[in-house]
Amino acid sequence: MTTNLISAEAAVTTDRPGRYLTQLCKHFAHKIESAEFTEERGDLKFAAGSCELTAEDGVLRLRVHADSTENLDRMEHVVASHLIRFGQRDELVVTWTRR
């Protein structure tokens, strides 16, 4: 049986995308099903869905996927709230666009 996933994306402007990618992945690694990452790319598997992270020049790109609107809401909140807290000094802004 194939599950239809819904997704959302955010492009977070930062001078340190690799640092925040690594920090998020290391933080979640002890709390979730799976966390694989390098300084340029991360893949996180949560009970509610998944998150792909990509560090680009001046941008941390986030993509969350889930099987329901409720779980997508949860994924957006969890990932964004942690990133905003970690990047408080840099005043990071996460704006999701649903796909």
mmCIF file of N, CA and C in Angstrom:
data_model
loop_
_atom_site.group_PDB
_atom_site.id
_atom_site.type_symbol
_atom_site.label_atom_id
_atom_site.label_comp_id
_atom_site.label_asym_id
_atom_site.label_seq_id
_atom_site.Cartn_x
_atom_site.Cartn_y
_atom_site.Cartn_z
ATOM 1 N N MET A 1 0.832 -1.188 0.000
ATOM 2 C CA MET A 1 0.000 0.000 0.000
ATOM 3 C C MET A 1 0.872 1.246 0.000
ATOM 4 N N THR A 2 0.613 2.167 -0.902
ATOM 5 C CA THR A 2 1.380 3.393 -1.024
ATOM 6 C C THR A 2 0.707 4.507 -0.235
ATOM 7 N N THR A 3 1.507 5.216 0.541
ATOM 8 C CA THR A 3 0.989 6.330 1.322
ATOM 9 C C THR A 3 1.275 7.623 0.572
ATOM 10 N N ASN A 4 0.259 8.461 0.425
ATOM 11 C CA ASN A 4 0.451 9.769 -0.199
ATOM 12 C C ASN A 4 0.959 10.744 0.847
ATOM 13 N N LEU A 5 2.130 11.280 0.592
ATOM 14 C CA LEU A 5 2.723 12.223 1.529
ATOM 15 C C LEU A 5 2.417 13.647 1.097
ATOM 16 N N ILE A 6 2.246 14.509 2.081
ATOM 17 C CA ILE A 6 2.145 15.937 1.825
ATOM 18 C C ILE A 6 3.420 16.581 2.345
ATOM 19 N N SER A 7 3.788 17.707 1.754
ATOM 20 C CA SER A 7 5.096 18.295 2.045
ATOM 21 C C SER A 7 5.008 19.799 2.232
ATOM 22 N N ALA A 8 6.036 20.321 2.877
ATOM 23 C CA ALA A 8 6.208 21.764 3.017
ATOM 24 C C ALA A 8 7.703 22.053 2.915
ATOM 25 N N GLU A 9 8.026 23.248 2.415
ATOM 26 C CA GLU A 9 9.414 23.653 2.264
ATOM 27 C C GLU A 9 9.628 25.026 2.882
ATOM 28 N N ALA A 10 10.857 25.247 3.346
ATOM 29 C CA ALA A 10 11.264 26.560 3.842
ATOM 30 C C ALA A 10 12.719 26.789 3.459
ATOM 31 N N ALA A 11 13.030 28.006 3.080
ATOM 32 C CA ALA A 11 14.405 28.412 2.792
ATOM 33 C C ALA A 11 14.781 29.466 3.835
ATOM 34 N N VAL A 12 15.660 29.097 4.739
ATOM 35 C CA VAL A 12 16.031 29.960 5.860
ATOM 36 C C VAL A 12 17.371 30.631 5.545
ATOM 37 N N THR A 13 17.344 31.938 5.452
ATOM 38 C CA THR A 13 18.551 32.700 5.153
ATOM 39 C C THR A 13 19.447 32.736 6.392
ATOM 40 N N THR A 14 20.713 32.324 6.197
ATOM 41 C CA THR A 14 21.678 32.332 7.294
ATOM 42 C C THR A 14 23.092 32.286 6.723
ATOM 43 N N ASP A 15 24.022 32.895 7.447
ATOM 44 C CA ASP A 15 25.431 32.825 7.064
ATOM 45 C C ASP A 15 26.049 31.484 7.453
ATOM 46 N N ARG A 16 25.317 30.691 8.246
ATOM 47 C CA ARG A 16 25.872 29.425 8.759
ATOM 48 C C ARG A 16 24.924 28.242 8.536
ATOM 49 N N PRO A 17 24.549 27.961 7.295
ATOM 50 C CA PRO A 17 23.602 26.871 7.068
ATOM 51 C C PRO A 17 24.127 25.506 7.507
ATOM 52 N N GLY A 18 25.403 25.229 7.264
ATOM 53 C CA GLY A 18 25.986 23.939 7.651
ATOM 54 C C GLY A 18 26.012 23.751 9.157
ATOM 55 N N ARG A 19 26.302 24.809 9.862
ATOM 56 C CA ARG A 19 26.337 24.742 11.328
ATOM 57 C C ARG A 19 24.962 24.402 11.883
ATOM 58 N N TYR A 20 23.922 25.077 11.376
ATOM 59 C CA TYR A 20 22.579 24.819 11.892
ATOM 60 C C TYR A 20 22.067 23.452 11.470
ATOM 61 N N LEU A 21 22.404 23.025 10.264
ATOM 62 C CA LEU A 21 22.029 21.672 9.828
ATOM 63 C C LEU A 21 22.609 20.641 10.793
ATOM 64 N N THR A 22 23.895 20.745 11.055
ATOM 65 C CA THR A 22 24.567 19.800 11.952
ATOM 66 C C THR A 22 23.990 19.862 13.362
ATOM 67 N N GLN A 23 23.745 21.063 13.863
ATOM 68 C CA GLN A 23 23.219 21.225 15.209
ATOM 69 C C GLN A 23 21.829 20.582 15.341
ATOM 70 N N LEU A 24 20.960 20.832 14.365
ATOM 71 C CA LEU A 24 19.622 20.222 14.400
ATOM 72 C C LEU A 24 19.704 18.702 14.352
ATOM 73 N N CYS A 25 20.504 18.190 13.428
ATOM 74 C CA CYS A 25 20.602 16.733 13.282
ATOM 75 C C CYS A 25 21.185 16.066 14.526
ATOM 76 N N LYS A 26 22.223 16.657 15.094
ATOM 77 C CA LYS A 26 22.805 16.087 16.319
ATOM 78 C C LYS A 26 21.808 16.134 17.470
ATOM 79 N N HIS A 27 21.053 17.215 17.561
ATOM 80 C CA HIS A 27 20.060 17.345 18.626
ATOM 81 C C HIS A 27 18.995 16.246 18.509
ATOM 82 N N PHE A 28 18.458 16.086 17.300
ATOM 83 C CA PHE A 28 17.377 15.126 17.113
ATOM 84 C C PHE A 28 17.853 13.679 17.085
ATOM 85 N N ALA A 29 19.126 13.437 16.815
ATOM 86 C CA ALA A 29 19.638 12.075 16.655
ATOM 87 C C ALA A 29 19.325 11.176 17.848
ATOM 88 N N HIS A 30 19.272 11.743 19.035
ATOM 89 C CA HIS A 30 19.040 10.958 20.246
ATOM 90 C C HIS A 30 17.559 10.801 20.568
ATOM 91 N N LYS A 31 16.701 11.465 19.785
ATOM 92 C CA LYS A 31 15.289 11.522 20.129
ATOM 93 C C LYS A 31 14.364 10.889 19.089
ATOM 94 N N ILE A 32 14.884 10.612 17.896
ATOM 95 C CA ILE A 32 14.020 10.169 16.796
ATOM 96 C C ILE A 32 14.447 8.814 16.254
ATOM 97 N N GLU A 33 13.691 8.316 15.283
ATOM 98 C CA GLU A 33 13.935 6.996 14.710
ATOM 99 C C GLU A 33 15.270 6.910 13.984
ATOM 100 N N SER A 34 15.626 7.957 13.221
ATOM 101 C CA SER A 34 16.846 7.903 12.418
ATOM 102 C C SER A 34 17.321 9.314 12.098
ATOM 103 N N ALA A 35 18.633 9.501 12.137
ATOM 104 C CA ALA A 35 19.235 10.780 11.757
ATOM 105 C C ALA A 35 20.549 10.496 11.043
ATOM 106 N N GLU A 36 20.618 10.864 9.767
ATOM 107 C CA GLU A 36 21.841 10.725 8.989
ATOM 108 C C GLU A 36 22.180 12.095 8.435
ATOM 109 N N PHE A 37 23.458 12.479 8.533
ATOM 110 C CA PHE A 37 23.796 13.826 8.068
ATOM 111 C C PHE A 37 25.275 13.994 7.790
ATOM 112 N N THR A 38 25.540 14.949 6.910
ATOM 113 C CA THR A 38 26.868 15.491 6.673
ATOM 114 C C THR A 38 26.710 16.996 6.913
ATOM 115 N N GLU A 39 27.735 17.767 6.635
ATOM 116 C CA GLU A 39 27.615 19.208 6.820
ATOM 117 C C GLU A 39 26.739 19.850 5.735
ATOM 118 N N GLU A 40 26.526 19.130 4.622
ATOM 119 C CA GLU A 40 25.743 19.681 3.513
ATOM 120 C C GLU A 40 24.320 19.144 3.426
ATOM 121 N N ARG A 41 24.063 17.970 4.029
ATOM 122 C CA ARG A 41 22.751 17.337 3.852
ATOM 123 C C ARG A 41 22.381 16.522 5.087
ATOM 124 N N GLY A 42 21.092 16.552 5.423
ATOM 125 C CA GLY A 42 20.603 15.751 6.541
ATOM 126 C C GLY A 42 19.267 15.116 6.223
ATOM 127 N N ASP A 43 19.041 13.935 6.767
ATOM 128 C CA ASP A 43 17.770 13.221 6.637
ATOM 129 C C ASP A 43 17.340 12.760 8.022
ATOM 130 N N LEU A 44 16.188 13.229 8.460
ATOM 131 C CA LEU A 44 15.666 12.903 9.778
ATOM 132 C C LEU A 44 14.347 12.158 9.639
ATOM 133 N N LYS A 45 14.196 11.068 10.377
ATOM 134 C CA LYS A 45 12.953 10.294 10.366
ATOM 135 C C LYS A 45 12.323 10.363 11.751
ATOM 136 N N PHE A 46 11.155 10.987 11.811
ATOM 137 C CA PHE A 46 10.389 11.125 13.043
ATOM 138 C C PHE A 46 9.203 10.165 12.987
ATOM 139 N N ALA A 47 8.552 9.942 14.099
ATOM 140 C CA ALA A 47 7.323 9.144 14.107
ATOM 141 C C ALA A 47 6.241 9.832 13.270
ATOM 142 N N ALA A 48 6.217 11.163 13.259
ATOM 143 C CA ALA A 48 5.182 11.923 12.560
ATOM 144 C C ALA A 48 5.504 12.172 11.086
ATOM 145 N N GLY A 49 6.746 11.946 10.660
ATOM 146 C CA GLY A 49 7.127 12.212 9.281
ATOM 147 C C GLY A 49 8.629 12.289 9.127
ATOM 148 N N SER A 50 9.086 13.030 8.117
ATOM 149 C CA SER A 50 10.518 13.138 7.872
ATOM 150 C C SER A 50 10.892 14.567 7.504
ATOM 151 N N CYS A 51 12.196 14.835 7.580
ATOM 152 C CA CYS A 51 12.714 16.157 7.236
ATOM 153 C C CYS A 51 14.015 15.979 6.475
ATOM 154 N N GLU A 52 14.122 16.668 5.343
ATOM 155 C CA GLU A 52 15.365 16.719 4.580
ATOM 156 C C GLU A 52 15.936 18.127 4.757
ATOM 157 N N LEU A 53 17.212 18.209 5.039
ATOM 158 C CA LEU A 53 17.878 19.491 5.214
ATOM 159 C C LEU A 53 19.014 19.593 4.212
ATOM 160 N N THR A 54 19.159 20.758 3.598
ATOM 161 C CA THR A 54 20.242 20.985 2.652
ATOM 162 C C THR A 54 20.877 22.334 2.943
ATOM 163 N N ALA A 55 22.198 22.331 3.143
ATOM 164 C CA ALA A 55 22.938 23.572 3.364
ATOM 165 C C ALA A 55 23.449 24.068 2.017
ATOM 166 N N GLU A 56 22.997 25.248 1.631
ATOM 167 C CA GLU A 56 23.421 25.874 0.389
ATOM 168 C C GLU A 56 24.112 27.175 0.744
ATOM 169 N N ASP A 57 24.602 27.883 -0.239
ATOM 170 C CA ASP A 57 25.297 29.140 0.009
ATOM 171 C C ASP A 57 24.316 30.174 0.559
ATOM 172 N N GLY A 58 24.392 30.456 1.868
ATOM 173 C CA GLY A 58 23.554 31.456 2.502
ATOM 174 C C GLY A 58 22.139 31.018 2.831
ATOM 175 N N VAL A 59 21.833 29.734 2.641
ATOM 176 C CA VAL A 59 20.471 29.244 2.861
ATOM 177 C C VAL A 59 20.493 27.833 3.448
ATOM 178 N N LEU A 60 19.654 27.621 4.453
ATOM 179 C CA LEU A 60 19.378 26.270 4.940
ATOM 180 C C LEU A 60 17.987 25.921 4.427
ATOM 181 N N ARG A 61 17.930 24.938 3.536
ATOM 182 C CA ARG A 61 16.660 24.528 2.936
ATOM 183 C C ARG A 61 16.099 23.348 3.721
ATOM 184 N N LEU A 62 14.836 23.471 4.126
ATOM 185 C CA LEU A 62 14.147 22.439 4.902
ATOM 186 C C LEU A 62 12.971 21.905 4.091
ATOM 187 N N ARG A 63 12.795 20.584 4.089
ATOM 188 C CA ARG A 63 11.629 19.963 3.456
ATOM 189 C C ARG A 63 11.080 18.933 4.432
ATOM 190 N N VAL A 64 9.832 19.124 4.839
ATOM 191 C CA VAL A 64 9.195 18.155 5.731
ATOM 192 C C VAL A 64 8.101 17.424 4.968
ATOM 193 N N HIS A 65 7.916 16.154 5.331
ATOM 194 C CA HIS A 65 6.932 15.284 4.678
ATOM 195 C C HIS A 65 6.157 14.543 5.757
ATOM 196 N N ALA A 66 4.867 14.356 5.528
ATOM 197 C CA ALA A 66 4.034 13.607 6.475
ATOM 198 C C ALA A 66 2.845 13.016 5.731
ATOM 199 N N ASP A 67 2.136 12.104 6.407
ATOM 200 C CA ASP A 67 1.005 11.432 5.777
ATOM 201 C C ASP A 67 -0.341 12.085 6.083
ATOM 202 N N SER A 68 -0.344 13.147 6.897
ATOM 203 C CA SER A 68 -1.587 13.850 7.211
ATOM 204 C C SER A 68 -1.273 15.319 7.500
ATOM 205 N N THR A 69 -2.284 16.153 7.383
ATOM 206 C CA THR A 69 -2.122 17.569 7.690
ATOM 207 C C THR A 69 -1.709 17.758 9.141
ATOM 208 N N GLU A 70 -2.308 16.977 10.031
ATOM 209 C CA GLU A 70 -1.960 17.068 11.454
ATOM 210 C C GLU A 70 -0.483 16.757 11.685
ATOM 211 N N ASN A 71 0.020 15.695 11.060
ATOM 212 C CA ASN A 71 1.431 15.349 11.218
ATOM 213 C C ASN A 71 2.342 16.361 10.535
ATOM 214 N N LEU A 72 1.899 16.929 9.409
ATOM 215 C CA LEU A 72 2.707 17.958 8.755
ATOM 216 C C LEU A 72 2.785 19.203 9.632
ATOM 217 N N ASP A 73 1.671 19.575 10.243
ATOM 218 C CA ASP A 73 1.677 20.689 11.200
ATOM 219 C C ASP A 73 2.700 20.428 12.304
ATOM 220 N N ARG A 74 2.692 19.210 12.824
ATOM 221 C CA ARG A 74 3.614 18.831 13.898
ATOM 222 C C ARG A 74 5.063 18.926 13.432
ATOM 223 N N MET A 75 5.339 18.410 12.229
ATOM 224 C CA MET A 75 6.703 18.444 11.700
ATOM 225 C C MET A 75 7.180 19.884 11.502
ATOM 226 N N GLU A 76 6.324 20.721 10.921
ATOM 227 C CA GLU A 76 6.688 22.127 10.727
ATOM 228 C C GLU A 76 7.013 22.788 12.061
ATOM 229 N N HIS A 77 6.174 22.550 13.051
ATOM 230 C CA HIS A 77 6.373 23.176 14.357
ATOM 231 C C HIS A 77 7.667 22.695 15.025
ATOM 232 N N VAL A 78 7.877 21.401 15.062
ATOM 233 C CA VAL A 78 9.045 20.842 15.765
ATOM 234 C C VAL A 78 10.346 21.324 15.132
ATOM 235 N N VAL A 79 10.450 21.201 13.821
ATOM 236 C CA VAL A 79 11.692 21.592 13.142
ATOM 237 C C VAL A 79 11.920 23.098 13.261
ATOM 238 N N ALA A 80 10.892 23.899 12.966
ATOM 239 C CA ALA A 80 11.052 25.352 13.006
ATOM 240 C C ALA A 80 11.346 25.860 14.412
ATOM 241 N N SER A 81 10.638 25.360 15.415
ATOM 242 C CA SER A 81 10.837 25.875 16.773
ATOM 243 C C SER A 81 12.244 25.591 17.280
ATOM 244 N N HIS A 82 12.784 24.416 16.964
ATOM 245 C CA HIS A 82 14.150 24.116 17.386
ATOM 246 C C HIS A 82 15.160 24.983 16.636
ATOM 247 N N LEU A 83 14.991 25.127 15.332
ATOM 248 C CA LEU A 83 15.925 25.943 14.559
ATOM 249 C C LEU A 83 15.895 27.399 15.036
ATOM 250 N N ILE A 84 14.721 27.939 15.270
ATOM 251 C CA ILE A 84 14.603 29.325 15.740
ATOM 252 C C ILE A 84 15.271 29.485 17.103
ATOM 253 N N ARG A 85 15.089 28.513 17.971
ATOM 254 C CA ARG A 85 15.731 28.585 19.283
ATOM 255 C C ARG A 85 17.252 28.511 19.145
ATOM 256 N N PHE A 86 17.756 27.585 18.330
ATOM 257 C CA PHE A 86 19.201 27.470 18.142
ATOM 258 C C PHE A 86 19.784 28.719 17.491
ATOM 259 N N GLY A 87 19.015 29.353 16.601
ATOM 260 C CA GLY A 87 19.506 30.519 15.875
ATOM 261 C C GLY A 87 18.984 31.832 16.408
ATOM 262 N N GLN A 88 18.650 31.865 17.675
ATOM 263 C CA GLN A 88 18.055 33.056 18.277
ATOM 264 C C GLN A 88 18.905 34.304 18.050
ATOM 265 N N ARG A 89 20.206 34.184 18.197
ATOM 266 C CA ARG A 89 21.092 35.345 18.007
ATOM 267 C C ARG A 89 21.047 35.866 16.573
ATOM 268 N N ASP A 90 20.863 34.952 15.628
ATOM 269 C CA ASP A 90 20.827 35.334 14.215
ATOM 270 C C ASP A 90 19.420 35.709 13.754
ATOM 271 N N GLU A 91 18.446 35.641 14.660
ATOM 272 C CA GLU A 91 17.053 35.981 14.362
ATOM 273 C C GLU A 91 16.554 35.261 13.104
ATOM 274 N N LEU A 92 16.735 33.944 13.087
ATOM 275 C CA LEU A 92 16.308 33.139 11.947
ATOM 276 C C LEU A 92 14.787 33.166 11.807
ATOM 277 N N VAL A 93 14.337 33.147 10.560
ATOM 278 C CA VAL A 93 12.911 33.146 10.244
ATOM 279 C C VAL A 93 12.612 31.930 9.383
ATOM 280 N N VAL A 94 11.603 31.147 9.786
ATOM 281 C CA VAL A 94 11.188 29.967 9.024
ATOM 282 C C VAL A 94 9.769 30.212 8.520
ATOM 283 N N THR A 95 9.624 30.255 7.206
ATOM 284 C CA THR A 95 8.318 30.432 6.584
ATOM 285 C C THR A 95 8.067 29.227 5.676
ATOM 286 N N TRP A 96 7.065 28.430 6.020
ATOM 287 C CA TRP A 96 6.759 27.203 5.288
ATOM 288 C C TRP A 96 5.862 27.487 4.094
ATOM 289 N N THR A 97 6.124 26.786 3.006
ATOM 290 C CA THR A 97 5.265 26.780 1.823
ATOM 291 C C THR A 97 4.854 25.341 1.584
ATOM 292 N N ARG A 98 3.559 25.081 1.584
ATOM 293 C CA ARG A 98 3.073 23.706 1.393
ATOM 294 C C ARG A 98 3.043 23.365 -0.084
ATOM 295 N N ARG A 99 3.414 22.128 -0.366
ATOM 296 C CA ARG A 99 3.439 21.618 -1.752
ATOM 297 C C ARG A 99 2.364 20.586 -1.974
#
